[in-house]
């Protein structure tokens, strides 16, 4: 079974600054996917970014980028130029290939962006 | 497209009552999932389905039942509600592309309180 650990319950960042959220996971699988989901106060789950384990290049989506370290089983999310709308709970999630698409979530990190 | 819709948005149940949470998707996705999110925690998988007529248990299936008679609908049944089932419930769906499974699309959630 896989476990996903997010060790930072809450992070605070000022507008325009950068914040990095950490995520580690434990798996014996070689082929898998990793995701970061955002959950704003509206409760809607929104996909932020996805990384395929077979890709060495780190994924980027506009102001969001990841640092994927497969050997260390680490998958951090960097939010650059933080905006007030980035205030949300962020969840790291693991999906093994061939596992029927089931997601294993971490406990989440609350990000608060202040003016 | 409406995406994934869930009804009701909120519900209060008394201990021992039963109810069905409805989930419908209009994207013709094969895969559908039910998760629960307890306060301050990540989402945990209750049940999932890989197509009409095929369902299987997730991490926390006790106290719940599902059925999948059509591609669009995936209702979750709670029998004999207990306070431990107080949670926010999310339904999600995912396409199956080229033999792989990609991102999940989430519904807005149902907040259930059992008293």
Short mmCIF file of C-alpha atoms in Angstrom, two decimals:
data_model
loop_
_atom_site.label_atom_id
_atom_site.label_comp_id
_atom_site.label_asym_id
_atom_site.label_seq_id
_atom_site.Cartn_x
_atom_site.Cartn_y
_atom_site.Cartn_z
CA UNK A 1 0.00 0.00 0.00
CA UNK A 2 1.09 3.52 -0.71
CA UNK A 3 1.27 6.35 1.82
CA UNK A 4 1.47 10.05 1.09
CA UNK A 5 2.84 12.44 3.70
CA UNK A 6 2.48 16.21 3.79
CA UNK A 7 4.41 17.42 6.80
CA UNK A 8 3.36 21.09 6.73
CA UNK A 9 -0.17 21.61 8.09
CA UNK A 10 -0.15 25.33 7.23
CA UNK A 11 1.99 27.80 5.29
CA UNK A 12 1.65 31.55 5.11
CA UNK A 13 3.05 33.65 2.28
CA UNK A 14 2.78 37.27 1.20
CA UNK A 15 1.44 38.28 -2.17
CA UNK A 16 4.03 38.07 -4.96
CA UNK A 17 6.28 35.85 -2.86
CA UNK A 18 7.11 32.18 -3.43
CA UNK A 19 6.08 29.24 -1.28
CA UNK A 20 7.09 25.59 -1.51
CA UNK A 21 4.95 22.74 -0.24
CA UNK A 22 6.51 19.40 0.52
CA UNK A 23 5.18 15.91 -0.19
CA UNK A 24 6.82 12.54 0.28
CA UNK A 25 5.39 9.17 -0.60
CA UNK A 26 6.17 5.57 0.00
CA UNK A 27 5.71 3.00 -2.74
CA UNK A 28 7.31 -0.06 -4.25
CA UNK A 29 5.82 0.76 -7.66
CA UNK A 30 8.00 1.98 -10.51
CA UNK A 31 5.27 3.41 -12.73
CA UNK A 32 2.89 5.92 -11.23
CA UNK A 33 1.51 9.44 -11.38
CA UNK A 34 1.64 12.25 -8.84
CA UNK A 35 -0.78 15.12 -8.56
CA UNK A 36 -1.32 18.34 -6.68
CA UNK A 37 -4.95 19.32 -6.11
CA UNK A 38 -6.18 22.66 -4.80
CA UNK A 39 -9.27 22.95 -2.61
CA UNK A 40 -10.38 26.57 -2.06
CA UNK A 41 -13.04 27.49 0.51
CA UNK A 42 -15.69 26.61 -2.09
CA UNK A 43 -14.66 22.98 -1.46
CA UNK A 44 -14.24 22.23 -5.17
CA UNK A 45 -11.24 19.97 -5.94
CA UNK A 46 -9.15 21.51 -8.74
CA UNK A 47 -6.21 19.81 -10.41
CA UNK A 48 -3.14 22.04 -10.27
CA UNK A 49 -0.42 19.90 -11.83
CA UNK A 50 0.43 16.31 -12.75
CA UNK A 51 3.73 14.44 -13.03
CA UNK A 52 4.35 11.08 -14.67
CA UNK A 53 7.02 9.11 -12.82
CA UNK A 54 8.74 8.03 -16.03
CA UNK A 55 9.38 11.64 -17.00
CA UNK A 56 12.57 13.17 -15.65
CA UNK A 57 11.52 16.69 -16.56
CA UNK A 58 9.63 18.50 -13.83
CA UNK A 59 6.12 19.59 -14.73
CA UNK A 60 5.18 23.27 -14.83
CA UNK A 61 1.84 25.04 -15.19
CA UNK A 62 2.14 28.81 -15.30
CA UNK A 63 3.10 29.89 -11.75
CA UNK A 64 3.07 26.33 -10.43
CA UNK A 65 6.01 23.97 -10.74
CA UNK A 66 7.13 20.77 -9.10
CA UNK A 67 10.43 19.32 -7.98
CA UNK A 68 10.12 15.57 -8.54
CA UNK A 69 12.86 13.47 -6.98
CA UNK A 70 12.00 9.85 -7.78
CA UNK A 71 14.82 8.23 -5.83
CA UNK A 72 14.01 10.27 -2.75
CA UNK A 73 10.25 9.77 -3.29
CA UNK A 74 9.70 13.48 -2.99
CA UNK A 75 7.27 15.69 -4.91
CA UNK A 76 7.23 19.34 -3.84
CA UNK A 77 5.07 22.12 -5.27
CA UNK A 78 6.36 25.65 -5.79
CA UNK A 79 3.90 28.50 -6.14
CA UNK A 80 5.56 31.58 -7.58
CA UNK A 81 4.23 35.14 -7.51
CA UNK A 82 1.56 34.11 -5.01
CA UNK A 83 -1.89 35.63 -5.43
CA UNK A 84 -4.74 36.02 -2.97
CA UNK A 85 -6.71 33.49 -5.02
CA UNK A 86 -4.08 30.86 -4.24
CA UNK A 87 -5.39 30.69 -0.65
CA UNK A 88 -6.59 27.10 -0.37
CA UNK A 89 -5.88 23.64 0.94
CA UNK A 90 -3.38 21.81 -1.26
CA UNK A 91 -3.35 18.03 -1.48
CA UNK A 92 -0.65 15.80 -2.86
CA UNK A 93 -1.96 12.57 -4.39
CA UNK A 94 -0.49 9.33 -5.73
CA UNK A 95 -1.90 7.07 -8.43
CA UNK A 96 -0.23 3.85 -9.46
CA UNK A 97 -0.31 2.86 -13.11
CA UNK A 98 -2.74 0.03 -13.67
CA UNK A 99 -4.46 0.70 -10.36
CA UNK A 100 -7.85 1.66 -11.79
CA UNK A 101 -7.09 5.32 -11.29
CA UNK A 102 -7.45 5.21 -7.52
CA UNK A 103 -5.95 8.21 -5.77
CA UNK A 104 -4.15 8.13 -2.42
CA UNK A 105 -4.19 11.58 -0.82
CA UNK A 106 -2.00 13.26 1.75
CA UNK A 107 -3.55 15.14 4.67
CA UNK A 108 -3.12 18.50 2.98
CA UNK A 109 -1.35 21.82 3.53
CA UNK A 110 -3.35 24.99 4.13
CA UNK A 111 -1.81 27.90 2.21
CA UNK A 112 -2.77 31.41 3.28
CA UNK A 113 -1.72 34.29 1.03
CA UNK A 114 -1.69 37.65 2.79
CA UNK A 115 -1.70 41.14 1.22
CA UNK B 1 -21.26 19.97 -20.10
CA UNK B 2 -22.29 20.03 -16.46
CA UNK B 3 -19.38 17.75 -15.53
CA UNK B 4 -19.91 15.85 -12.29
CA UNK B 5 -23.01 16.78 -10.33
CA UNK B 6 -23.92 15.68 -6.80
CA UNK B 7 -27.13 15.94 -4.86
CA UNK B 8 -27.90 16.97 -2.21
CA UNK B 9 -25.36 19.64 -1.27
CA UNK B 10 -26.14 19.36 2.44
CA UNK B 11 -28.00 16.82 4.55
CA UNK B 12 -28.57 16.14 8.23
CA UNK B 13 -29.45 12.59 9.17
CA UNK B 14 -30.47 11.05 12.45
CA UNK B 15 -28.60 7.99 13.70
CA UNK B 16 -29.99 4.87 12.10
CA UNK B 17 -31.54 6.59 9.09
CA UNK B 18 -30.58 5.71 5.54
CA UNK B 19 -30.03 7.83 2.47
CA UNK B 20 -28.62 7.80 -1.04
CA UNK B 21 -26.11 10.34 -2.31
CA UNK B 22 -26.57 10.89 -6.02
CA UNK B 23 -23.74 11.37 -8.52
CA UNK B 24 -24.07 11.92 -12.26
CA UNK B 25 -21.48 12.71 -14.91
CA UNK B 26 -22.13 13.71 -18.51
CA UNK B 27 -18.63 13.21 -19.89
CA UNK B 28 -19.05 9.52 -20.79
CA UNK B 29 -16.28 8.56 -18.38
CA UNK B 30 -15.79 4.89 -17.65
CA UNK B 31 -14.33 5.27 -14.18
CA UNK B 32 -16.16 6.75 -11.19
CA UNK B 33 -15.21 7.09 -7.54
CA UNK B 34 -16.60 8.00 -4.15
CA UNK B 35 -14.38 9.64 -1.54
CA UNK B 36 -14.99 10.99 1.93
CA UNK B 37 -13.14 13.88 3.51
CA UNK B 38 -13.10 14.16 7.27
CA UNK B 39 -12.22 17.53 8.88
CA UNK B 40 -8.56 18.44 8.41
CA UNK B 41 -7.85 15.29 6.45
CA UNK B 42 -7.29 14.23 2.87
CA UNK B 43 -9.80 12.30 0.82
CA UNK B 44 -10.20 8.57 1.34
CA UNK B 45 -11.63 6.21 -1.26
CA UNK B 46 -14.89 4.47 -0.35
CA UNK B 47 -15.86 2.64 -3.56
CA UNK B 48 -15.04 2.85 -7.21
CA UNK B 49 -16.40 1.57 -10.53
CA UNK B 50 -14.64 0.87 -13.81
CA UNK B 51 -17.83 0.61 -15.83
CA UNK B 52 -21.54 -0.14 -15.67
CA UNK B 53 -22.15 -3.20 -13.54
CA UNK B 54 -18.62 -3.29 -12.08
CA UNK B 55 -17.81 -1.91 -8.63
CA UNK B 56 -15.18 -2.58 -6.00
CA UNK B 57 -14.26 -1.52 -2.48
CA UNK B 58 -11.81 1.19 -1.67
CA UNK B 59 -10.02 1.98 1.57
CA UNK B 60 -13.07 2.71 3.79
CA UNK B 61 -16.14 0.83 2.43
CA UNK B 62 -17.80 -0.23 5.70
CA UNK B 63 -21.29 1.18 6.12
CA UNK B 64 -21.74 2.03 2.45
CA UNK B 65 -23.01 0.39 -0.72
CA UNK B 66 -22.89 1.38 -4.37
CA UNK B 67 -24.33 0.36 -7.68
CA UNK B 68 -23.56 1.32 -11.27
CA UNK B 69 -26.38 0.49 -13.64
CA UNK B 70 -25.48 3.17 -16.21
CA UNK B 71 -22.30 4.92 -17.33
CA UNK B 72 -23.64 8.25 -16.06
CA UNK B 73 -24.83 7.43 -12.53
CA UNK B 74 -22.99 6.14 -9.47
CA UNK B 75 -25.13 6.47 -6.32
CA UNK B 76 -23.74 5.88 -2.82
CA UNK B 77 -26.04 4.33 -0.26
CA UNK B 78 -25.66 4.81 3.49
CA UNK B 79 -27.49 2.25 5.59
CA UNK B 80 -28.02 2.80 9.32
CA UNK B 81 -26.19 6.12 9.50
CA UNK B 82 -23.69 6.57 12.33
CA UNK B 83 -21.97 9.72 13.69
CA UNK B 84 -18.68 8.39 12.27
CA UNK B 85 -20.13 8.93 8.79
CA UNK B 86 -20.31 12.67 9.32
CA UNK B 87 -18.09 13.91 6.51
CA UNK B 88 -17.95 15.62 3.14
CA UNK B 89 -18.50 13.18 0.28
CA UNK B 90 -17.01 13.69 -3.14
CA UNK B 91 -17.83 11.87 -6.34
CA UNK B 92 -15.29 11.88 -9.17
CA UNK B 93 -14.99 10.49 -12.67
CA UNK B 94 -12.14 9.81 -15.01
CA UNK B 95 -11.73 8.86 -18.66
CA UNK B 96 -9.79 5.84 -19.73
CA UNK B 97 -7.49 6.86 -22.58
CA UNK B 98 -5.21 4.57 -24.53
CA UNK B 99 -5.27 1.99 -21.74
CA UNK B 100 -4.23 4.50 -19.10
CA UNK B 101 -6.18 6.50 -16.57
CA UNK B 102 -5.77 10.20 -16.23
CA UNK B 103 -6.98 12.98 -14.00
CA UNK B 104 -10.15 12.79 -12.02
CA UNK B 105 -12.90 15.36 -12.29
CA UNK B 106 -14.61 16.05 -8.99
CA UNK B 107 -18.15 17.01 -8.10
CA UNK B 108 -18.85 19.85 -5.64
CA UNK B 109 -19.31 17.54 -2.66
CA UNK B 110 -22.10 16.71 -0.22
CA UNK B 111 -21.76 17.75 3.41
CA UNK B 112 -23.43 15.12 5.59
CA UNK B 113 -24.00 15.40 9.32
CA UNK B 114 -25.27 12.47 11.38
CA UNK B 115 -26.65 13.36 14.81
#
